[in-house]
Short mmCIF file of C-alpha atoms and ligand atoms in Angstrom, two decimals:
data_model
loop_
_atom_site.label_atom_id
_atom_site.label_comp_id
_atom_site.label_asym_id
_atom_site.label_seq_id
_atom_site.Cartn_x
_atom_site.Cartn_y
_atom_site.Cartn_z
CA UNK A 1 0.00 0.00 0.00
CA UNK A 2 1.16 3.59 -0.53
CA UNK A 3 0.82 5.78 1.97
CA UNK A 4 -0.65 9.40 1.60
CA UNK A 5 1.47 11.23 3.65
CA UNK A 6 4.21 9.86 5.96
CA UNK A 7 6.76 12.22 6.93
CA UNK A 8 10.78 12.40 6.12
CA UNK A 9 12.22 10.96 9.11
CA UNK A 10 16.30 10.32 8.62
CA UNK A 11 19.34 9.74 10.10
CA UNK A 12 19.59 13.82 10.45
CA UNK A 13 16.17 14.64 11.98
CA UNK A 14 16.99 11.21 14.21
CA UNK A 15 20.85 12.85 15.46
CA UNK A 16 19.09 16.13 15.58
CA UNK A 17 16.16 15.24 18.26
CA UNK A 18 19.29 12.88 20.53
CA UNK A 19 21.27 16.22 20.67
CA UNK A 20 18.14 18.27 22.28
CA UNK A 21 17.64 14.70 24.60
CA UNK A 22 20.74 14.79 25.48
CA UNK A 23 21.67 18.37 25.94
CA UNK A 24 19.05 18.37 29.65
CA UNK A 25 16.86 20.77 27.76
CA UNK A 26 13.16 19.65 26.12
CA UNK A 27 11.34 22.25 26.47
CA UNK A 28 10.87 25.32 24.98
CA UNK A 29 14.74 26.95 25.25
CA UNK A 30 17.67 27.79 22.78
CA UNK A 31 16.43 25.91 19.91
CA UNK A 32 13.04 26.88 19.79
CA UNK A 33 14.49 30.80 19.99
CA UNK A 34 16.74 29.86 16.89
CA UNK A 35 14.05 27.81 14.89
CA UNK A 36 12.14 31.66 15.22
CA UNK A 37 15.01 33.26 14.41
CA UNK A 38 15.83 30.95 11.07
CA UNK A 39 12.13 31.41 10.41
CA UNK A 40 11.68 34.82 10.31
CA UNK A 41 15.09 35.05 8.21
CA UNK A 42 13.61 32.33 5.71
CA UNK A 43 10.01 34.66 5.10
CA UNK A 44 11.32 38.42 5.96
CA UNK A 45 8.78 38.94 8.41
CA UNK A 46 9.49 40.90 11.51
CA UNK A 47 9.35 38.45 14.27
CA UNK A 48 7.88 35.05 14.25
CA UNK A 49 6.20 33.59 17.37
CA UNK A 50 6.99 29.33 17.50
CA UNK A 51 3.49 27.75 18.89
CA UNK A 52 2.54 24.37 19.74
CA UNK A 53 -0.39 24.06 16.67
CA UNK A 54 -0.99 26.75 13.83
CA UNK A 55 -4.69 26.23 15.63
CA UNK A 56 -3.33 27.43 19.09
CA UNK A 57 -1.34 30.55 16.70
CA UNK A 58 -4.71 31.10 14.78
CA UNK A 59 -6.42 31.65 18.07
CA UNK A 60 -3.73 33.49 19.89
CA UNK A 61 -4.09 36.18 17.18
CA UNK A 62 -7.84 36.12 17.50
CA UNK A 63 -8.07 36.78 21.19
CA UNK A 64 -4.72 39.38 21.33
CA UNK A 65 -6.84 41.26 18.86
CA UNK A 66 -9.50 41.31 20.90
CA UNK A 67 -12.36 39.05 18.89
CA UNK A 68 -14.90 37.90 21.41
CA UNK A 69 -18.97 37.99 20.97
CA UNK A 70 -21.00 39.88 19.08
CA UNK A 71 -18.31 40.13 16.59
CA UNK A 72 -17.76 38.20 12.73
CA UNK A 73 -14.52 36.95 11.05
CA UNK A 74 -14.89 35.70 7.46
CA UNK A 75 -13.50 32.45 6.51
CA UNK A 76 -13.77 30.45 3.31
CA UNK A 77 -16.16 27.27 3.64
CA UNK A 78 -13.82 25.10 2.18
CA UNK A 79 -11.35 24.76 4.69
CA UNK A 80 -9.95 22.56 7.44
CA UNK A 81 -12.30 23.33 10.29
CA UNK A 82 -9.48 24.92 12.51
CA UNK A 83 -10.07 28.08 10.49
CA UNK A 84 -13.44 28.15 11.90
CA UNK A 85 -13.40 26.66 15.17
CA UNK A 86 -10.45 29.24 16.68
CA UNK A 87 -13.47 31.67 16.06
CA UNK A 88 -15.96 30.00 17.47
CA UNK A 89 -13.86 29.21 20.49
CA UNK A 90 -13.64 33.32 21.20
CA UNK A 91 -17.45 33.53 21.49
CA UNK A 92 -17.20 35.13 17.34
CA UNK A 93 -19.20 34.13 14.23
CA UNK A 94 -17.50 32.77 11.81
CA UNK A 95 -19.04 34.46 8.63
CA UNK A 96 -18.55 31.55 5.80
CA UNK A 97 -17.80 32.50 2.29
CA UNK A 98 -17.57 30.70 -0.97
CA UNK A 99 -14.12 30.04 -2.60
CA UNK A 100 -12.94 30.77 -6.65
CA UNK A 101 -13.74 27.67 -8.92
CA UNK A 102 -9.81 27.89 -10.27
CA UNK A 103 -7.80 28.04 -7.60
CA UNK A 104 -9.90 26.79 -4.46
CA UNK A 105 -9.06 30.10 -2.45
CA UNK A 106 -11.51 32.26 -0.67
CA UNK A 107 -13.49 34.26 -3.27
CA UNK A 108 -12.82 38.57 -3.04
CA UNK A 109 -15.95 39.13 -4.36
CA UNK A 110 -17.79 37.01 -1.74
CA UNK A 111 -15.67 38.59 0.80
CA UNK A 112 -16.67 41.61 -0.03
CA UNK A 113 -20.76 41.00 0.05
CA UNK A 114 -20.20 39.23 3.56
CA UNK A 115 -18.99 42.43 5.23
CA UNK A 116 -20.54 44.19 8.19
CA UNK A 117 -19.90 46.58 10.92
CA UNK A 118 -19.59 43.26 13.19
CA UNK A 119 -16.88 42.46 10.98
CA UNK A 120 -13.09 41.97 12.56
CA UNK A 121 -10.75 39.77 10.88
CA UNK A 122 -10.64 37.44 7.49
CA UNK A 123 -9.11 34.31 7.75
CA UNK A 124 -7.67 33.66 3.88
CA UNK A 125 -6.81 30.29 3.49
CA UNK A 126 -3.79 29.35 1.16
CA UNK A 127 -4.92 26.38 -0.15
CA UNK A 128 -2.83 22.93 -1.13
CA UNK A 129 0.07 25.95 -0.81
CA UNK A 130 -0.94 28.55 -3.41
CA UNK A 131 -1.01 31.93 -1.65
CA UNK A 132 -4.56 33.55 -2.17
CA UNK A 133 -4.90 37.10 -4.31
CA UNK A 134 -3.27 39.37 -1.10
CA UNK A 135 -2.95 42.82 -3.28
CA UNK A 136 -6.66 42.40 -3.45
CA UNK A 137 -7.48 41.54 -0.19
CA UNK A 138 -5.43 44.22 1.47
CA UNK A 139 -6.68 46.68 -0.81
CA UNK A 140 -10.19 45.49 0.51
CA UNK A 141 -9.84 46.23 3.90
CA UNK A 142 -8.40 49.57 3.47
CA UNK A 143 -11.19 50.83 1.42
CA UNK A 144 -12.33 54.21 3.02
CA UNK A 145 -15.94 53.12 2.80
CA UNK A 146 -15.11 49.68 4.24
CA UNK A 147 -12.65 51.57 6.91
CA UNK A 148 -15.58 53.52 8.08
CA UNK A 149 -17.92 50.46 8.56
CA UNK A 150 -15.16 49.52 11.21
CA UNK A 151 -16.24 49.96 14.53
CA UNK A 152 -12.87 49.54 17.17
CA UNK A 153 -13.90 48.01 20.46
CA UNK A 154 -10.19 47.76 21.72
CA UNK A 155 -6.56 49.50 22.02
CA UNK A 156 -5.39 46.94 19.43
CA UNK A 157 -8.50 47.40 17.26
CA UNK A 158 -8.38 50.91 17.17
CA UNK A 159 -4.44 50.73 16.33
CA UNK A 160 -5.29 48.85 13.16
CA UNK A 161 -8.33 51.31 11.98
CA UNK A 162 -9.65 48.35 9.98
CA UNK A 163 -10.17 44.79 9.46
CA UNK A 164 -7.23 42.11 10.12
CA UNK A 165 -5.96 40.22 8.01
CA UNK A 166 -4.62 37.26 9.24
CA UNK A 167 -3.72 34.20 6.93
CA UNK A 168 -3.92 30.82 7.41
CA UNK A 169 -1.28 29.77 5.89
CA UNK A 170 -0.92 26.26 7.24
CA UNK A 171 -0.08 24.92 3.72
CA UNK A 172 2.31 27.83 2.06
CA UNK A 173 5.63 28.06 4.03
CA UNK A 174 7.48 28.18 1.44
CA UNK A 175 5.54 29.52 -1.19
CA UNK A 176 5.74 32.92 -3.13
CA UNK A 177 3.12 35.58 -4.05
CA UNK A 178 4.89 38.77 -6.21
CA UNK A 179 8.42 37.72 -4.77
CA UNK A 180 7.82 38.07 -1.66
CA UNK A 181 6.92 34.47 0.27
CA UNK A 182 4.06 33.96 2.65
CA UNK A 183 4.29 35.14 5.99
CA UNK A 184 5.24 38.86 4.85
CA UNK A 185 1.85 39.06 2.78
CA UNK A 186 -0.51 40.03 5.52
CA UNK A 187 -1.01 41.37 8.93
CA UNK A 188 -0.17 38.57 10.71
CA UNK A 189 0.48 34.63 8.50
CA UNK A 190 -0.13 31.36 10.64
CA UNK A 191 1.95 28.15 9.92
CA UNK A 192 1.47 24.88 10.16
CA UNK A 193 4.31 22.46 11.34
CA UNK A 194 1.69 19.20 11.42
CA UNK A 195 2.51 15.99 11.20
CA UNK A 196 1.33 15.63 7.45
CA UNK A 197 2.22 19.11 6.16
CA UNK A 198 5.12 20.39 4.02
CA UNK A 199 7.31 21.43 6.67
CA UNK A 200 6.94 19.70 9.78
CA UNK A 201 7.85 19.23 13.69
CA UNK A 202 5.24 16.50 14.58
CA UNK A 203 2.68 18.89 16.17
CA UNK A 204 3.45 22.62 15.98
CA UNK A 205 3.08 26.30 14.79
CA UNK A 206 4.11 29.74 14.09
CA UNK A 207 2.79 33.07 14.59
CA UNK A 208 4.79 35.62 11.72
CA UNK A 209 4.29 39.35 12.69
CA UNK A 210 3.83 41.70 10.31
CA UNK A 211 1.82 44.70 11.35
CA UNK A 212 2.16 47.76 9.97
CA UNK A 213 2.99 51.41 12.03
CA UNK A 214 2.97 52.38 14.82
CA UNK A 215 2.61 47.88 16.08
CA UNK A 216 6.29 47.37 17.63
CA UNK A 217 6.14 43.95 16.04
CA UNK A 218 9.38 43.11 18.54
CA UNK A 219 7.36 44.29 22.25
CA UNK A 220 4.30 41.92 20.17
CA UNK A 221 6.80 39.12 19.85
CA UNK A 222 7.39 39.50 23.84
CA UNK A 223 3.74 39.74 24.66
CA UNK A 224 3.26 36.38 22.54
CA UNK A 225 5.74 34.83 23.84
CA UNK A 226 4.53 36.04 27.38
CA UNK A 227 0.66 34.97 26.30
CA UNK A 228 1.07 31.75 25.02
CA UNK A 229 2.98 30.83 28.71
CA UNK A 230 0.29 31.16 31.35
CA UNK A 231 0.94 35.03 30.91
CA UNK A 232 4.33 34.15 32.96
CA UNK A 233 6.91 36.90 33.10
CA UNK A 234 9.46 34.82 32.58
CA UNK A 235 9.79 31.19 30.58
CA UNK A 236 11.23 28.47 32.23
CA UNK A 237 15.03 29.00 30.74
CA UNK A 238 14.75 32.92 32.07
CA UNK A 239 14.17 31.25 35.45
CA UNK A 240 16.74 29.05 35.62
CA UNK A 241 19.32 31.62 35.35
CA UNK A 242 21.10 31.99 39.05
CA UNK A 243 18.64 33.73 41.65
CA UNK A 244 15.58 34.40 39.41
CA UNK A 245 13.12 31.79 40.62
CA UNK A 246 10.47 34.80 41.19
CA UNK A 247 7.96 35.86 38.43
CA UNK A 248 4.77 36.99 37.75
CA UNK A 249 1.71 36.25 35.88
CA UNK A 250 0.61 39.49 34.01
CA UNK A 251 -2.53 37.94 32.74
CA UNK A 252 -4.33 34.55 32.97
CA UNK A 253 -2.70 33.34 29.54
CA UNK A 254 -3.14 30.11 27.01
CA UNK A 255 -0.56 27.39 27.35
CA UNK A 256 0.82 26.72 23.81
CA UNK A 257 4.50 26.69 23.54
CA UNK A 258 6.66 24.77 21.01
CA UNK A 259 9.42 22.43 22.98
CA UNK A 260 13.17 22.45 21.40
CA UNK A 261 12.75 18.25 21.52
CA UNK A 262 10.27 19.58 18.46
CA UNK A 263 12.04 22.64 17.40
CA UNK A 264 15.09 20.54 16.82
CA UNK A 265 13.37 18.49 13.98
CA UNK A 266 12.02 22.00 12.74
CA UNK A 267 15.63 23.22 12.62
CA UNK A 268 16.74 20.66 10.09
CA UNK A 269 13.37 20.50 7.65
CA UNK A 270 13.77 24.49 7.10
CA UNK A 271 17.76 23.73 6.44
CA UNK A 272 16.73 21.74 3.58
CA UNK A 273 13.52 23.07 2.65
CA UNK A 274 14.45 25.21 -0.13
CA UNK A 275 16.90 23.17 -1.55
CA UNK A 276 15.76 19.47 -1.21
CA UNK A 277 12.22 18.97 0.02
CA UNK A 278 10.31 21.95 -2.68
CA UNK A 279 12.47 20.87 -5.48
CA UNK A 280 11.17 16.87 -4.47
CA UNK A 281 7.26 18.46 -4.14
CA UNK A 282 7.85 20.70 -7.01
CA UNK A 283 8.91 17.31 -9.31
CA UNK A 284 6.31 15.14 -7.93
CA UNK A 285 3.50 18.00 -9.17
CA UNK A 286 5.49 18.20 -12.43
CA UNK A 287 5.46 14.41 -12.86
CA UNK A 288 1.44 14.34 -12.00
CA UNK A 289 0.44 17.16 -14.27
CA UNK A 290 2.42 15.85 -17.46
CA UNK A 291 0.75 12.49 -17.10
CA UNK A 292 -3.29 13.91 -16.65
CA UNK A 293 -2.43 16.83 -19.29
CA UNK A 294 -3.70 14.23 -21.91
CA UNK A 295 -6.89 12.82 -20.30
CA UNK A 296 -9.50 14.30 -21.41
CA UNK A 297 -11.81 13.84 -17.91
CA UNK A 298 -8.72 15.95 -15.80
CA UNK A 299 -8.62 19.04 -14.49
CA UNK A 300 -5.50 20.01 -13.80
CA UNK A 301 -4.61 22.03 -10.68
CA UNK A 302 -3.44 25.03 -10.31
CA UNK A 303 0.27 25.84 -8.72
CA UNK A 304 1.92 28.50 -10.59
CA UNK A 305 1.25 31.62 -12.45
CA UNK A 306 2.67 35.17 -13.14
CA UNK A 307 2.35 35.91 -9.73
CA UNK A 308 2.51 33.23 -7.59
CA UNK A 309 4.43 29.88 -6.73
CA UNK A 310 2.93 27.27 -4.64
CA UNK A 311 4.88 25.15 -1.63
CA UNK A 312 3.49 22.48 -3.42
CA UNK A 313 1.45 21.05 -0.43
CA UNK A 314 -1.55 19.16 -1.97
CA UNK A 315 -2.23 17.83 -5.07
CA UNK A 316 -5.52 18.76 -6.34
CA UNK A 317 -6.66 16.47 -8.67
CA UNK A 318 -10.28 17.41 -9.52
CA UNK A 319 -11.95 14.85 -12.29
CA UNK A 320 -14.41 16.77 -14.95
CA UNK A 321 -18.31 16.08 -14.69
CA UNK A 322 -18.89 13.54 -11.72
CA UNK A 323 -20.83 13.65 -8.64
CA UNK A 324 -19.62 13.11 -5.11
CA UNK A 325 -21.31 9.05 -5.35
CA UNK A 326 -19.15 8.64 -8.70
CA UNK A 327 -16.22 10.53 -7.13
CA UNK A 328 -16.47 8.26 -3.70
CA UNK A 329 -16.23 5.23 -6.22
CA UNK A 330 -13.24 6.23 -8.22
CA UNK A 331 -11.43 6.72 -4.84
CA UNK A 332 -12.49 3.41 -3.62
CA UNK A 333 -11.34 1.27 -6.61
CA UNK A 334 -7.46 3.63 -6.17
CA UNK A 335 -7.39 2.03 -2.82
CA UNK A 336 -8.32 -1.53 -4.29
CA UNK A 337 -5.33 -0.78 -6.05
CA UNK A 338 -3.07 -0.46 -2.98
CA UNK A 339 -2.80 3.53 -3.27
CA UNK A 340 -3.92 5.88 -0.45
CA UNK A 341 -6.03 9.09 -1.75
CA UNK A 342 -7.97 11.61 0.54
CA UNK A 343 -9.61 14.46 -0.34
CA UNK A 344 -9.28 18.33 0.70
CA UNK A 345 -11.40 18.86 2.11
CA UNK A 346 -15.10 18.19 3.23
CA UNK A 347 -16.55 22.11 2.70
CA UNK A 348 -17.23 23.03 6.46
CA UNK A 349 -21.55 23.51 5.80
CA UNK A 350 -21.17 18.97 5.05
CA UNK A 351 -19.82 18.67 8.93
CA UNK A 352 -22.37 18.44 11.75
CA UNK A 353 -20.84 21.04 14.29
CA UNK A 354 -21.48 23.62 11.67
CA UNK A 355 -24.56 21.96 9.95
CA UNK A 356 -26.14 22.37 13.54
CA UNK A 357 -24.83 26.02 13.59
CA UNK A 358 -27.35 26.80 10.79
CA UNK A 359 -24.60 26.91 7.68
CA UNK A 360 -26.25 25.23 4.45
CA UNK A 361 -24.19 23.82 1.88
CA UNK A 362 -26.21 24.64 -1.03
CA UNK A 363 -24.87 28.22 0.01
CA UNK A 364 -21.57 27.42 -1.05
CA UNK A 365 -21.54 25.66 -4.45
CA UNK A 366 -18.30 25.97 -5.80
CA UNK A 367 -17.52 25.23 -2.82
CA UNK A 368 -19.45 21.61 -2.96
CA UNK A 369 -18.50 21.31 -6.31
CA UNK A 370 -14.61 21.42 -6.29
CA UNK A 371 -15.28 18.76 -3.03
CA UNK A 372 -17.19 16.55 -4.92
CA UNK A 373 -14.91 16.12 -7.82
CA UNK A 374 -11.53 16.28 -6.06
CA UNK A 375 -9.06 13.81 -5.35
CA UNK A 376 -5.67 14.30 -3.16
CA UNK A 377 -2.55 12.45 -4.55
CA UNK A 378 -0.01 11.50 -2.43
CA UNK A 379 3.20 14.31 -2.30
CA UNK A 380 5.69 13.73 -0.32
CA UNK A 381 10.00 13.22 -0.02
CA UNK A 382 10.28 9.43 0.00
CA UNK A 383 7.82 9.00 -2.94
CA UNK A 384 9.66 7.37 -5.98
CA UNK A 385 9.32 7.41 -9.68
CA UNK A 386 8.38 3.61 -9.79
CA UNK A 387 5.71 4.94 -6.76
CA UNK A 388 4.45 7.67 -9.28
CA UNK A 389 3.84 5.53 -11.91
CA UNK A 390 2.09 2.70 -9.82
CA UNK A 391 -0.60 5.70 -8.23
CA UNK A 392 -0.77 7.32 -11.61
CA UNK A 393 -1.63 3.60 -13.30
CA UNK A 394 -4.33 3.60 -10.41
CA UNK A 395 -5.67 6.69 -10.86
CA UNK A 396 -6.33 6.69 -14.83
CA UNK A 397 -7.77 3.06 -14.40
CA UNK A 398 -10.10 3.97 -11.53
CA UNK A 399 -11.48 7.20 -12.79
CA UNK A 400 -11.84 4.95 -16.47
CA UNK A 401 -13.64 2.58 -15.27
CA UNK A 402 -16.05 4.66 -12.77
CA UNK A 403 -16.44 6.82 -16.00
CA UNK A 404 -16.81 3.73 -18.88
C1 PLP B 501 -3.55 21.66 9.27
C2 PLP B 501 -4.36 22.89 9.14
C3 PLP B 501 -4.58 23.75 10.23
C4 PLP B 501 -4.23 23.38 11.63
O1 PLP B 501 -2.92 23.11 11.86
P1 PLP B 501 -2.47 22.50 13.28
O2 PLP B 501 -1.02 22.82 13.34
O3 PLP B 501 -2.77 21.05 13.23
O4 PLP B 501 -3.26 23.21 14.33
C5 PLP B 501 -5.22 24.94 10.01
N1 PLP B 501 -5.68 25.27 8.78
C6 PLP B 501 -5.53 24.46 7.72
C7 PLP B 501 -6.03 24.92 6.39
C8 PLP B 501 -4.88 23.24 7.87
O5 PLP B 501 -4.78 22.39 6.82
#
């Protein structure tokens, strides 16, 4: 069987995660602080917070920026439901929207009609890795007329004079949007370090600052760091130093650090990001688009154009006039054939917890329609050519029969 997503673990991430066991320090400490400062390097951003989930990161944002009840934060409806439920968990609406029928991401124009004076944050999602249409969306928000719909409730609010724009960008470390890479494209960008995605650490996060004047992105960094610790004054390292076992807790904070035991497998992935694990991604897309350019039932994703450059996280395979029944059966006869498949993902209206929050699916039909003729192929570093060609066999004979 091939699986759909195991991650890259070598004799270097194995030597790597020893030297953090054996060095007396797990937790979060000197290589967490130089994973941030190698990540903020890598995307040009002006500080970069390491977190235990992009989930934990998403929702860190949220509350610093003061979301709470009574108040809405767009997200698109296809999405992994973390987008959502960080907003839900602050006591805020999230305000679903459909996404473009091209490229999967959150539709402008949608975003646009959703709009209110409730309205706080957007959550952009950068889909299988391909940065969403950020000129646009910043442009958006700082709209006089859409400024002046913007009612500030808090210090932080008031600071920003608009909306926030704060990107999910679980799937794009890595990826590019009008040279510049994700992280520096909005307010604030949110990674993922997951198990399955492009980059990982097991389980973890990042928070990359990037607010404009007057935000001291640095003191935010602090207060982050500070936040995401209990609201401690001081982290465990700082109190290990001789005579400073006293601290205080400025605020009753969250409790979602990253640990160096995961920060050291962090360390080498972003080492060798660039150079080994994109090109690897960027070949296996190549590979999968050259042999679907000739079937006639494909549609081909989308991963480059003039202005952008995906990280190459998901390959979106979507398959030309079938229903989700027809679609379920193609994917069933791929795994008769020994190939694991998923799909990306369910549209957030199909899941109860939002189905019981009122959200209709037939709201969002592009939405349902790019879910229920999409198929994930598996992308990842140990895949080989001999692989390839055994889940693109699979694939072509499935969808031909389902479609004969
Ligand atoms: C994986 C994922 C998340 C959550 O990431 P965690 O690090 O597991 O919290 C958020 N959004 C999207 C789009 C994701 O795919």
């Amino acid at each position: 069987m091939i699986p759909f997503s195991p991650p890259r673990i070598d004799d270097k991430i194995i030597a790597e995660v020893v030297d953090t066991l054996k060095s007396g320090w797990i937790t979060t400490g000197p290589k967490t602080k130089l994973f941030e400062k190698k990540l903020t390097g890598y995307c040009g951003c002006k500080a970069t917070v390491a977190v235990s989930s992009a989930t934990a990161g998403l929702e860190l944002v949220l509350r610093w920026f003061g979301i709470k009840e009574g108040d809405e934060v767009i997200v698109p409806a296809y999405t992994y439901c973390a987008t959502a439920n960080v907003v839900i968990h602050c006591g805020a609406k999230p305000i679903m929207v459909d996404v473009n029928q091209d490229d999967f991401c959150i539709s402008i124009e949608a975003i646009e009609k959703a709009i209110t004076p409730r309205t706080k944050a957007i959550i952009p999602v950068d889909i299988a890795g391909l940065p969403c249409d950020y000129d646009r969306i910043n442009q958006l928000v700082c709209l006089n007329k859409i400024k002046a719909l913007f009612k500030a409730n808090t210090p932080e609010q008031e600071m920003l004079g608009r909306i926030l724009v704060l990107s999910d960008a679980a799937h794009s470390v890595g990826a590019w949007y009008k040279n510049k890479r994700t992280g520096v494209l909005t307010d604030v960008s949110v990674f993922s370090f997951h198990a399955v995605k492009n980059l990982t650490t097991a389980e973890g996060g990042a928070i990359a600052l990037n607010l404009p004047e007057p935000f001291d992105n640095q003191a935010l960094y602090q207060y982050f760091c500070t936040y995401m610790l209990h609201g401690q004054s001081k982290d465990a390292l700082a109190k290990m130093q001789k005579g400073a076992w006293r601290y205080d807790v400025i605020d009753a904070g969250y409790k979602a650090n990253m640990t160096d035991i995961l920060a050291s497998i962090g360390l080498v992935e972003l080492e060798r990001y660039d150079s080994d694990t994109l090109i690897k991604r960027k070949h296996i897309f190549d590979v999968y688009q050259k042999a679907f350019a000739s079937c006639k039932w494909a549609e081909l994703p989308h991963f480059e154009d003039e202005n952008r450059t995906s990280s190459y996280h998901v390959y979106l395979l979507r398959i030309k006039n079938i229903n989700e029944t027809q679609r379920d059966e193609i994917i069933q006869r791929i795994f008769d054939n020994d190939v694991s498949v998923n799909v990306h993902f369910q549209p957030l209206p199909l899941l109860s917890a939002y189905k019981n929050r009122g959200y209709k699916m037939s709201d969002y039909p592009i939405a349902f329609d790019n879910y229920q003729r999409e198929i994930s192929l598996p992308v990842y570093y140990d895949l080989t050519d001999e692989m390839l060609q055994q889940i693109i066999q699979a694939v072509k004979k499935s969808v031909e029969e389902v479609l004969s």
